[in-house]
PDB file of C-alpha atoms in Angstrom:
ATOM      1  CA  MET A 154     173.302  13.109 -94.656  1.00 50.00           C
ATOM      2  CA  PRO A 155     176.429  14.522 -92.977  1.00 53.00           C
ATOM      3  CA  ARG A 156     179.808  13.999 -94.586  1.00 50.00           C
ATOM      4  CA  HIS A 157     181.994  11.545 -92.701  1.00 49.00           C
ATOM      5  CA  ASP A 158     184.405  14.292 -91.675  1.00 54.00           C
ATOM      6  CA  GLU A 159     181.448  15.996 -89.996  1.00 70.00           C
ATOM      7  CA  LEU A 160     180.111  12.900 -88.207  1.00 79.00           C
ATOM      8  CA  THR A 161     182.419  13.133 -85.187  1.00 79.00           C
ATOM      9  CA  GLU A 162     181.630  16.819 -84.747  1.00 80.00           C
ATOM     10  CA  VAL A 163     177.878  16.193 -85.049  1.00 86.00           C
ATOM     11  CA  LEU A 164     178.003  13.367 -82.494  1.00 88.00           C
ATOM     12  CA  GLN A 165     179.872  15.570 -80.041  1.00 85.00           C
ATOM     13  CA  GLN A 166     177.376  18.408 -80.527  1.00 86.00           C
ATOM     14  CA  VAL A 167     174.258  16.302 -79.950  1.00 91.00           C
ATOM     15  CA  TYR A 168     175.704  13.912 -77.373  1.00 91.00           C
ATOM     16  CA  ALA A 169     174.456  15.771 -74.295  1.00 89.00           C
ATOM     17  CA  ASP A 170     170.895  15.834 -75.703  1.00 91.00           C
ATOM     18  CA  LEU A 171     170.757  12.108 -76.440  1.00 93.00           C
ATOM     19  CA  GLY A 172     169.075   9.584 -74.191  1.00 93.00           C
ATOM     20  CA  ARG A 173     171.292   7.243 -72.213  1.00 92.00           C
ATOM     21  CA  SER A 174     170.915   4.373 -74.686  1.00 94.00           C
ATOM     22  CA  GLN A 175     171.714   6.529 -77.710  1.00 94.00           C
ATOM     23  CA  GLN A 176     174.715   7.944 -75.836  1.00 93.00           C
ATOM     24  CA  ARG A 177     176.071   4.414 -75.473  1.00 92.00           C
ATOM     25  CA  VAL A 178     175.863   3.904 -79.218  1.00 93.00           C
ATOM     26  CA  ALA A 179     177.352   7.341 -79.936  1.00 93.00           C
ATOM     27  CA  ARG A 180     180.245   6.628 -77.605  1.00 89.00           C
ATOM     28  CA  PHE A 181     180.894   3.301 -79.296  1.00 88.00           C
ATOM     29  CA  ILE A 182     180.968   4.985 -82.737  1.00 88.00           C
ATOM     30  CA  LEU A 183     183.367   7.682 -81.534  1.00 86.00           C
ATOM     31  CA  ASP A 184     185.640   5.196 -79.783  1.00 80.00           C
ATOM     32  CA  ASP A 185     185.718   2.421 -82.385  1.00 78.00           C
ATOM     33  CA  ALA A 186     184.427   3.592 -85.767  1.00 79.00           C
ATOM     34  CA  THR A 187     186.454   0.878 -87.509  1.00 72.00           C
ATOM     35  CA  SER A 188     184.487  -1.892 -85.811  1.00 74.00           C
ATOM     36  CA  VAL A 189     181.166  -0.128 -86.431  1.00 83.00           C
ATOM     37  CA  ALA A 190     181.944  -0.091 -90.148  1.00 75.00           C
ATOM     38  CA  PHE A 191     181.744  -3.890 -90.149  1.00 70.00           C
ATOM     39  CA  LEU A 192     179.180  -4.669 -87.423  1.00 80.00           C
ATOM     40  CA  SER A 193     175.504  -5.312 -88.076  1.00 83.00           C
ATOM     41  CA  ALA A 194     172.978  -3.152 -86.232  1.00 89.00           C
ATOM     42  CA  GLY A 195     172.228  -6.095 -83.965  1.00 89.00           C
ATOM     43  CA  GLU A 196     175.901  -6.702 -83.177  1.00 86.00           C
ATOM     44  CA  LEU A 197     176.509  -3.014 -82.476  1.00 91.00           C
ATOM     45  CA  ALA A 198     173.436  -2.903 -80.243  1.00 92.00           C
ATOM     46  CA  LYS A 199     174.629  -5.966 -78.329  1.00 91.00           C
ATOM     47  CA  ARG A 200     178.091  -4.495 -77.740  1.00 89.00           C
ATOM     48  CA  ALA A 201     176.625  -1.152 -76.667  1.00 90.00           C
ATOM     49  CA  GLY A 202     174.077  -2.869 -74.434  1.00 92.00           C
ATOM     50  CA  VAL A 203     171.001  -1.421 -76.159  1.00 93.00           C
ATOM     51  CA  HIS A 204     168.186  -2.514 -78.493  1.00 94.00           C
ATOM     52  CA  ALA A 205     168.812  -2.597 -82.238  1.00 93.00           C
ATOM     53  CA  ALA A 206     166.073  -0.003 -82.708  1.00 95.00           C
ATOM     54  CA  THR A 207     168.219   2.470 -80.761  1.00 95.00           C
ATOM     55  CA  VAL A 208     170.979   2.119 -83.345  1.00 95.00           C
ATOM     56  CA  VAL A 209     168.516   2.838 -86.158  1.00 95.00           C
ATOM     57  CA  ARG A 210     166.997   5.845 -84.402  1.00 94.00           C
ATOM     58  CA  LEU A 211     170.402   7.373 -83.711  1.00 95.00           C
ATOM     59  CA  SER A 212     171.409   6.894 -87.353  1.00 93.00           C
ATOM     60  CA  GLN A 213     168.285   8.716 -88.477  1.00 92.00           C
ATOM     61  CA  ARG A 214     168.827  11.494 -85.964  1.00 92.00           C
ATOM     62  CA  LEU A 215     172.285  12.007 -87.466  1.00 90.00           C
ATOM     63  CA  GLY A 216     170.749  12.524 -90.902  1.00 88.00           C
ATOM     64  CA  TYR A 217     171.103   9.052 -92.426  1.00 90.00           C
ATOM     65  CA  GLU A 218     168.191   7.050 -93.872  1.00 90.00           C
ATOM     66  CA  GLY A 219     169.159   4.250 -91.534  1.00 91.00           C
ATOM     67  CA  TYR A 220     172.057   2.357 -90.040  1.00 91.00           C
ATOM     68  CA  PRO A 221     173.199   0.818 -93.379  1.00 87.00           C
ATOM     69  CA  ALA A 222     173.714   4.324 -94.787  1.00 87.00           C
ATOM     70  CA  LEU A 223     175.781   5.353 -91.770  1.00 89.00           C
ATOM     71  CA  GLN A 224     177.771   2.133 -91.988  1.00 81.00           C
ATOM     72  CA  LYS A 225     178.402   2.593 -95.705  1.00 77.00           C
ATOM     73  CA  ASP A 226     179.703   6.085 -95.012  1.00 79.00           C
ATOM     74  CA  LEU A 227     182.113   4.737 -92.403  1.00 77.00           C
ATOM     75  CA  ARG A 228     183.317   1.932 -94.661  1.00 68.00           C
ATOM     76  CA  THR A 229     184.048   4.357 -97.484  1.00 66.00           C
ATOM     77  CA  LYS A 230     186.255   6.409 -95.198  1.00 62.00           C
ATOM     78  CA  LEU A 231     187.729   3.676 -93.051  1.00 55.00           C
ATOM     79  CA  SER A 232     188.469   1.059 -95.689  1.00 42.00           C
ATOM     80  CA  GLN A 233     192.112   2.146 -95.595  1.00 44.00           C
ATOM     81  CA  TYR A 234     192.211   1.504 -91.827  1.00 41.00           C
ATOM     82  CA  PRO A 235     191.435  -2.231 -91.443  1.00 47.00           C
ATOM     83  CA  THR A 236     191.269  -3.789 -88.014  1.00 51.00           C
ATOM     84  CA  PHE A 237     194.409  -5.280 -86.553  1.00 52.00           C
ATOM     85  CA  LEU A 238     193.162  -8.825 -87.098  1.00 52.00           C
ATOM     86  CA  GLN A 239     192.469  -8.074 -90.766  1.00 55.00           C
ATOM     87  CA  GLN A 240     195.975  -6.682 -91.084  1.00 54.00           C
ATOM     88  CA  MET A 241     197.385  -9.849 -89.562  1.00 54.00           C
ATOM     89  CA  GLU A 242     195.545 -11.994 -92.102  1.00 56.00           C
ATOM     90  CA  ARG A 243     197.228 -10.085 -94.918  1.00 53.00           C
ATOM     91  CA  THR A 244     200.670  -9.729 -93.341  1.00 55.00           C
ATOM     92  CA  GLU A 245     201.328 -13.013 -91.541  1.00 54.00           C
ATOM     93  CA  SER A 246     204.735 -13.269 -93.212  1.00 56.00           C
ATOM     94  CA  ALA A 247     205.679  -9.624 -92.592  1.00 66.00           C
ATOM     95  CA  ASP A 248     209.212  -9.267 -91.329  1.00 80.00           C
ATOM     96  CA  ALA A 249     210.335  -7.208 -88.345  1.00 85.00           C
ATOM     97  CA  SER A 250     211.348  -4.291 -90.536  1.00 86.00           C
ATOM     98  CA  THR A 251     207.876  -4.048 -92.080  1.00 82.00           C
ATOM     99  CA  LEU A 252     206.074  -4.201 -88.738  1.00 81.00           C
ATOM    100  CA  LEU A 253     208.481  -1.675 -87.251  1.00 86.00           C
ATOM    101  CA  THR A 254     207.777   0.704 -90.116  1.00 86.00           C
ATOM    102  CA  GLN A 255     204.015   0.241 -89.700  1.00 81.00           C
ATOM    103  CA  SER A 256     204.238   0.882 -85.954  1.00 85.00           C
ATOM    104  CA  PHE A 257     206.190   4.110 -86.398  1.00 90.00           C
ATOM    105  CA  ALA A 258     203.857   5.225 -89.181  1.00 88.00           C
ATOM    106  CA  ARG A 259     200.820   4.697 -86.944  1.00 83.00           C
ATOM    107  CA  ALA A 260     202.514   6.592 -84.117  1.00 89.00           C
ATOM    108  CA  ARG A 261     203.360   9.453 -86.470  1.00 90.00           C
ATOM    109  CA  ARG A 262     199.742   9.732 -87.608  1.00 86.00           C
ATOM    110  CA  ASN A 263     198.603   9.721 -83.985  1.00 86.00           C
ATOM    111  CA  LEU A 264     200.997  12.519 -83.075  1.00 91.00           C
ATOM    112  CA  GLU A 265     199.978  14.584 -86.097  1.00 88.00           C
ATOM    113  CA  LEU A 266     196.336  14.150 -85.111  1.00 82.00           C
ATOM    114  CA  ALA A 267     197.062  15.059 -81.492  1.00 87.00           C
ATOM    115  CA  VAL A 268     198.734  18.327 -82.536  1.00 88.00           C
ATOM    116  CA  ARG A 269     195.508  19.318 -84.300  1.00 82.00           C
ATOM    117  CA  THR A 270     193.026  18.092 -81.718  1.00 80.00           C
ATOM    118  CA  VAL A 271     194.473  18.674 -78.233  1.00 90.00           C
ATOM    119  CA  ASP A 272     192.590  21.586 -76.684  1.00 90.00           C
ATOM    120  CA  VAL A 273     195.259  24.246 -76.155  1.00 94.00           C
ATOM    121  CA  ALA A 274     192.960  26.239 -73.861  1.00 94.00           C
ATOM    122  CA  SER A 275     192.587  23.215 -71.560  1.00 94.00           C
ATOM    123  CA  LEU A 276     196.351  22.736 -71.597  1.00 95.00           C
ATOM    124  CA  GLU A 277     196.842  26.391 -70.614  1.00 95.00           C
ATOM    125  CA  ASN A 278     194.251  26.031 -67.858  1.00 95.00           C
ATOM    126  CA  LEU A 279     196.011  22.958 -66.494  1.00 95.00           C
ATOM    127  CA  VAL A 280     199.356  24.768 -66.353  1.00 95.00           C
ATOM    128  CA  GLU A 281     197.727  27.777 -64.683  1.00 94.00           C
ATOM    129  CA  ALA A 282     196.052  25.547 -62.082  1.00 94.00           C
ATOM    130  CA  LEU A 283     199.373  23.796 -61.401  1.00 94.00           C
ATOM    131  CA  GLY A 284     200.925  27.194 -60.755  1.00 91.00           C
ATOM    132  CA  ARG A 285     198.616  27.969 -57.841  1.00 90.00           C
ATOM    133  CA  CYS A 286     197.832  24.512 -56.446  1.00 92.00           C
ATOM    134  CA  GLN A 287     198.855  23.110 -53.076  1.00 87.00           C
ATOM    135  CA  ARG A 288     199.333  19.582 -54.334  1.00 94.00           C
ATOM    136  CA  VAL A 289     198.592  17.306 -57.278  1.00 97.00           C
ATOM    137  CA  VAL A 290     196.958  13.878 -57.235  1.00 97.00           C
ATOM    138  CA  VAL A 291     197.311  11.732 -60.361  1.00 97.00           C
ATOM    139  CA  LEU A 292     194.924   8.790 -60.755  1.00 97.00           C
ATOM    140  CA  GLY A 293     194.867   5.937 -63.244  1.00 96.00           C
ATOM    141  CA  MET A 294     194.749   2.151 -63.481  1.00 95.00           C
ATOM    142  CA  GLY A 295     195.777  -0.563 -65.897  1.00 93.00           C
ATOM    143  CA  VAL A 296     197.268   0.611 -69.167  1.00 93.00           C
ATOM    144  CA  ALA A 297     197.140   4.233 -67.967  1.00 95.00           C
ATOM    145  CA  ARG A 298     199.615   3.585 -65.150  1.00 96.00           C
ATOM    146  CA  PRO A 299     202.758   4.384 -67.201  1.00 97.00           C
ATOM    147  CA  VAL A 300     201.259   7.765 -68.107  1.00 97.00           C
ATOM    148  CA  VAL A 301     200.339   8.375 -64.455  1.00 98.00           C
ATOM    149  CA  SER A 302     203.848   7.524 -63.235  1.00 97.00           C
ATOM    150  CA  TYR A 303     205.555   9.600 -65.904  1.00 98.00           C
ATOM    151  CA  LEU A 304     203.323  12.631 -65.295  1.00 98.00           C
ATOM    152  CA  ALA A 305     203.803  12.410 -61.529  1.00 97.00           C
ATOM    153  CA  SER A 306     207.571  12.156 -61.889  1.00 96.00           C
ATOM    154  CA  CYS A 307     207.698  15.076 -64.329  1.00 96.00           C
ATOM    155  CA  LEU A 308     205.619  17.350 -62.104  1.00 97.00           C
ATOM    156  CA  ARG A 309     207.573  16.365 -59.003  1.00 96.00           C
ATOM    157  CA  ILE A 310     210.876  17.602 -60.435  1.00 95.00           C
ATOM    158  CA  THR A 311     209.293  21.017 -61.003  1.00 95.00           C
ATOM    159  CA  GLY A 312     208.805  21.404 -57.250  1.00 95.00           C
ATOM    160  CA  LEU A 313     205.181  20.301 -56.920  1.00 96.00           C
ATOM    161  CA  GLU A 314     203.884  17.994 -54.205  1.00 96.00           C
ATOM    162  CA  VAL A 315     202.564  15.061 -56.233  1.00 97.00           C
ATOM    163  CA  HIS A 316     200.770  11.897 -55.107  1.00 97.00           C
ATOM    164  CA  GLU A 317     200.143   8.860 -57.327  1.00 96.00           C
ATOM    165  CA  PRO A 318     198.243   6.270 -55.273  1.00 96.00           C
ATOM    166  CA  VAL A 319     198.337   2.811 -56.820  1.00 93.00           C
ATOM    167  CA  ASP A 320     195.126   1.259 -55.534  1.00 92.00           C
ATOM    168  CA  SER A 321     191.523   2.216 -54.848  1.00 91.00           C
ATOM    169  CA  VAL A 322     192.049   2.635 -51.104  1.00 94.00           C
ATOM    170  CA  GLY A 323     195.008   4.951 -51.579  1.00 95.00           C
ATOM    171  CA  MET A 324     193.138   6.904 -54.232  1.00 94.00           C
ATOM    172  CA  ALA A 325     190.120   7.341 -51.971  1.00 94.00           C
ATOM    173  CA  GLN A 326     192.353   8.481 -49.111  1.00 95.00           C
ATOM    174  CA  GLN A 327     194.031  11.123 -51.242  1.00 94.00           C
ATOM    175  CA  LEU A 328     190.698  12.407 -52.525  1.00 93.00           C
ATOM    176  CA  ALA A 329     189.343  12.577 -48.965  1.00 93.00           C
ATOM    177  CA  LEU A 330     192.127  15.070 -48.229  1.00 92.00           C
ATOM    178  CA  ALA A 331     191.633  17.099 -51.415  1.00 91.00           C
ATOM    179  CA  VAL A 332     190.874  20.815 -51.151  1.00 89.00           C
ATOM    180  CA  GLU A 333     189.873  23.467 -53.646  1.00 88.00           C
ATOM    181  CA  ARG A 334     193.420  24.480 -54.535  1.00 88.00           C
ATOM    182  CA  ASP A 335     194.434  20.921 -55.377  1.00 95.00           C
ATOM    183  CA  VAL A 336     194.626  19.571 -58.906  1.00 97.00           C
ATOM    184  CA  VAL A 337     193.432  16.024 -59.602  1.00 97.00           C
ATOM    185  CA  VAL A 338     194.519  14.581 -62.950  1.00 97.00           C
ATOM    186  CA  VAL A 339     192.571  11.487 -63.987  1.00 97.00           C
ATOM    187  CA  VAL A 340     193.967   9.326 -66.792  1.00 97.00           C
ATOM    188  CA  ASP A 341     191.988   6.582 -68.524  1.00 95.00           C
ATOM    189  CA  PHE A 342     191.640   5.141 -72.020  1.00 90.00           C
ATOM    190  CA  HIS A 343     189.137   2.866 -73.720  1.00 78.00           C
ATOM    191  CA  ARG A 344     187.929   0.670 -72.136  1.00 77.00           C
ATOM    192  CA  TYR A 345     187.228   2.819 -69.072  1.00 85.00           C
ATOM    193  CA  TYR A 346     187.451   1.568 -65.497  1.00 90.00           C
ATOM    194  CA  ARG A 347     184.285   2.087 -63.456  1.00 90.00           C
ATOM    195  CA  GLU A 348     186.400   2.740 -60.371  1.00 93.00           C
ATOM    196  CA  ILE A 349     188.317   5.570 -62.041  1.00 94.00           C
ATOM    197  CA  THR A 350     185.064   7.172 -63.173  1.00 93.00           C
ATOM    198  CA  ARG A 351     183.681   7.017 -59.640  1.00 94.00           C
ATOM    199  CA  LEU A 352     186.879   8.538 -58.281  1.00 95.00           C
ATOM    200  CA  ALA A 353     186.684  11.326 -60.846  1.00 95.00           C
ATOM    201  CA  GLY A 354     183.216  12.101 -59.477  1.00 95.00           C
ATOM    202  CA  ALA A 355     184.587  12.149 -55.933  1.00 94.00           C
ATOM    203  CA  ALA A 356     187.354  14.502 -57.034  1.00 94.00           C
ATOM    204  CA  LYS A 357     184.761  16.831 -58.534  1.00 94.00           C
ATOM    205  CA  ASP A 358     182.754  16.779 -55.300  1.00 94.00           C
ATOM    206  CA  SER A 359     185.879  17.743 -53.331  1.00 92.00           C
ATOM    207  CA  GLY A 360     186.063  21.071 -55.141  1.00 93.00           C
ATOM    208  CA  ALA A 361     189.515  20.364 -56.585  1.00 95.00           C
ATOM    209  CA  VAL A 362     190.358  21.228 -60.183  1.00 96.00           C
ATOM    210  CA  VAL A 363     189.782  18.016 -62.160  1.00 97.00           C
ATOM    211  CA  VAL A 364     191.688  17.414 -65.394  1.00 97.00           C
ATOM    212  CA  ALA A 365     190.999  14.384 -67.598  1.00 96.00           C
ATOM    213  CA  ILE A 366     193.539  12.891 -69.994  1.00 96.00           C
ATOM    214  CA  THR A 367     191.620  10.445 -72.143  1.00 93.00           C
ATOM    215  CA  ASP A 368     191.048   9.309 -75.721  1.00 87.00           C
ATOM    216  CA  SER A 369     187.449  10.312 -76.446  1.00 81.00           C
ATOM    217  CA  PRO A 370     185.478  13.554 -76.155  1.00 78.00           C
ATOM    218  CA  VAL A 371     182.638  11.514 -74.666  1.00 75.00           C
ATOM    219  CA  SER A 372     184.786   9.476 -72.284  1.00 81.00           C
ATOM    220  CA  ASP A 373     183.117   8.705 -68.966  1.00 82.00           C
ATOM    221  CA  LEU A 374     185.590  11.113 -67.340  1.00 91.00           C
ATOM    222  CA  VAL A 375     184.422  14.160 -69.288  1.00 88.00           C
ATOM    223  CA  THR A 376     181.320  14.591 -67.132  1.00 89.00           C
ATOM    224  CA  TYR A 377     183.436  15.292 -64.062  1.00 94.00           C
ATOM    225  CA  ALA A 378     186.368  17.180 -65.584  1.00 95.00           C
ATOM    226  CA  ASP A 379     186.911  20.930 -65.526  1.00 96.00           C
ATOM    227  CA  HIS A 380     189.441  20.564 -68.337  1.00 95.00           C
ATOM    228  CA  VAL A 381     189.755  17.726 -70.870  1.00 94.00           C
ATOM    229  CA  LEU A 382     192.790  16.739 -72.929  1.00 95.00           C
ATOM    230  CA  VAL A 383     191.944  14.187 -75.622  1.00 91.00           C
ATOM    231  CA  VAL A 384     194.694  12.236 -77.376  1.00 91.00           C
ATOM    232  CA  PRO A 385     194.368   9.397 -79.914  1.00 87.00           C
ATOM    233  CA  SER A 386     195.196   5.928 -78.620  1.00 86.00           C
ATOM    234  CA  GLU A 387     194.824   3.617 -81.612  1.00 80.00           C
ATOM    235  CA  GLY A 388     198.013   1.669 -82.160  1.00 77.00           C
ATOM    236  CA  ALA A 389     199.532  -0.668 -84.733  1.00 73.00           C
ATOM    237  CA  ALA A 390     199.175  -3.518 -82.219  1.00 74.00           C
ATOM    238  CA  PRO A 391     196.092  -4.790 -80.347  1.00 73.00           C
ATOM    239  CA  ARG A 392     196.735  -2.537 -77.338  1.00 78.00           C
ATOM    240  CA  THR A 393     196.233   1.101 -76.454  1.00 86.00           C
ATOM    241  CA  SER A 394     199.006   3.320 -77.803  1.00 90.00           C
ATOM    242  CA  LEU A 395     200.445   5.568 -75.097  1.00 94.00           C
ATOM    243  CA  ALA A 396     202.805   7.527 -77.353  1.00 94.00           C
ATOM    244  CA  PRO A 397     200.537  10.594 -77.811  1.00 94.00           C
ATOM    245  CA  ALA A 398     199.739  10.747 -74.086  1.00 96.00           C
ATOM    246  CA  MET A 399     203.420  10.559 -73.203  1.00 97.00           C
ATOM    247  CA  VAL A 400     204.266  13.392 -75.598  1.00 97.00           C
ATOM    248  CA  LEU A 401     201.433  15.425 -74.082  1.00 97.00           C
ATOM    249  CA  VAL A 402     203.036  14.918 -70.660  1.00 97.00           C
ATOM    250  CA  GLU A 403     206.330  16.208 -72.086  1.00 97.00           C
ATOM    251  CA  ALA A 404     204.515  19.324 -73.276  1.00 96.00           C
ATOM    252  CA  VAL A 405     203.005  19.818 -69.821  1.00 96.00           C
ATOM    253  CA  LEU A 406     206.452  19.481 -68.242  1.00 96.00           C
ATOM    254  CA  ALA A 407     207.947  22.001 -70.677  1.00 96.00           C
ATOM    255  CA  LEU A 408     205.178  24.527 -70.050  1.00 96.00           C
ATOM    256  CA  VAL A 409     205.252  24.184 -66.257  1.00 95.00           C
ATOM    257  CA  THR A 410     209.045  24.537 -66.228  1.00 95.00           C
ATOM    258  CA  VAL A 411     209.004  27.669 -68.399  1.00 95.00           C
ATOM    259  CA  ARG A 412     206.033  29.316 -66.682  1.00 94.00           C
ATOM    260  CA  HIS A 413     207.318  28.592 -63.170  1.00 93.00           C
ATOM    261  CA  ARG A 414     211.029  28.722 -63.832  1.00 94.00           C
ATOM    262  CA  SER A 415     212.282  29.743 -60.380  1.00 94.00           C
ATOM    263  CA  ARG A 416     210.413  27.000 -58.564  1.00 94.00           C
ATOM    264  CA  ALA A 417     211.451  24.391 -61.121  1.00 94.00           C
ATOM    265  CA  GLN A 418     215.110  25.390 -61.120  1.00 95.00           C
ATOM    266  CA  ARG A 419     215.238  25.341 -57.315  1.00 96.00           C
ATOM    267  CA  ALA A 420     213.625  21.897 -57.161  1.00 95.00           C
ATOM    268  CA  MET A 421     215.838  20.444 -59.875  1.00 95.00           C
ATOM    269  CA  ARG A 422     219.007  21.703 -58.145  1.00 96.00           C
ATOM    270  CA  GLN A 423     217.883  20.181 -54.858  1.00 96.00           C
ATOM    271  CA  ILE A 424     217.042  16.873 -56.498  1.00 95.00           C
ATOM    272  CA  ASP A 425     220.381  16.758 -58.318  1.00 93.00           C
ATOM    273  CA  GLU A 426     222.212  17.412 -55.049  1.00 94.00           C
ATOM    274  CA  VAL A 427     220.486  14.445 -53.432  1.00 95.00           C
ATOM    275  CA  TYR A 428     221.178  12.272 -56.491  1.00 92.00           C
ATOM    276  CA  GLU A 429     224.876  13.104 -56.205  1.00 91.00           C
ATOM    277  CA  ARG A 430     225.037  12.729 -52.425  1.00 92.00           C
ATOM    278  CA  THR A 431     223.331   9.334 -52.474  1.00 92.00           C
ATOM    279  CA  ASN A 432     225.177   8.116 -55.564  1.00 91.00           C
ATOM    280  CA  VAL A 433     221.929   7.119 -57.269  1.00 89.00           C
ATOM    281  CA  PHE A 434     223.272   6.733 -60.794  1.00 88.00           C
ATOM    282  CA  THR A 435     226.206   4.804 -62.214  1.00 85.00           C
ATOM    283  CA  ALA A 436     229.160   6.838 -63.444  1.00 69.00           C
ATOM    284  CA  SER A 437     228.883   7.952 -67.063  1.00 55.00           C
TER     285      SER A 437
END
């Protein structure tokens, strides 16, 4: 039986060799191990859209006697990370100061995890691709939109031509014009939009460099991405945490600015001149 700290690595290693049904279960475990620790095999199978026998077979393939053994392993490790609803039951009277502290503590753990897990080679490859690209297209829907807008704005001030279409039609139009020297950054977090996955496939077909920013190594986007940047997204509230993704964008901006200093400085001076001429900001 694998140790819990090996389970994620094992799942990632065998994922490509699993059948489609077992992949669904594996993805669910990687994305939401906390829930799996408390779900029956039948409930997990229902949520993953497979038969209960698939859950058992995957557990055995991973080295456990069965699903209960896998679940016990997860509970032992995850007992200190109860679900948000369980936290609420125990902290209904928590004051603002307590919840604020918990939120910052969760964000700190996420950032510490991101420092260890973000693939530096993929980050370097992204920056290199941005240095030789003609234009950048950034795609994302729903909760990913703030990350999309922030990334597009950051890249634009470094002198890059950046497009951030807001709907499926605009996204399809931009991808129809994509060429090999373009970079397409696709951003999505659990739960994944089918439309974004389809657009990632279209971006791959265009020959552009496709970069995925997501929260799971087996995200639907990974299949189509040349480079993958995975950041944690579990928050202290019942919503995806964007803090790690936003910090990743800051790192991208810093790297692009340093690596392509002349272009960035020229663009920033031009932008500042227009800001001043058009009186965009209030006086300090």
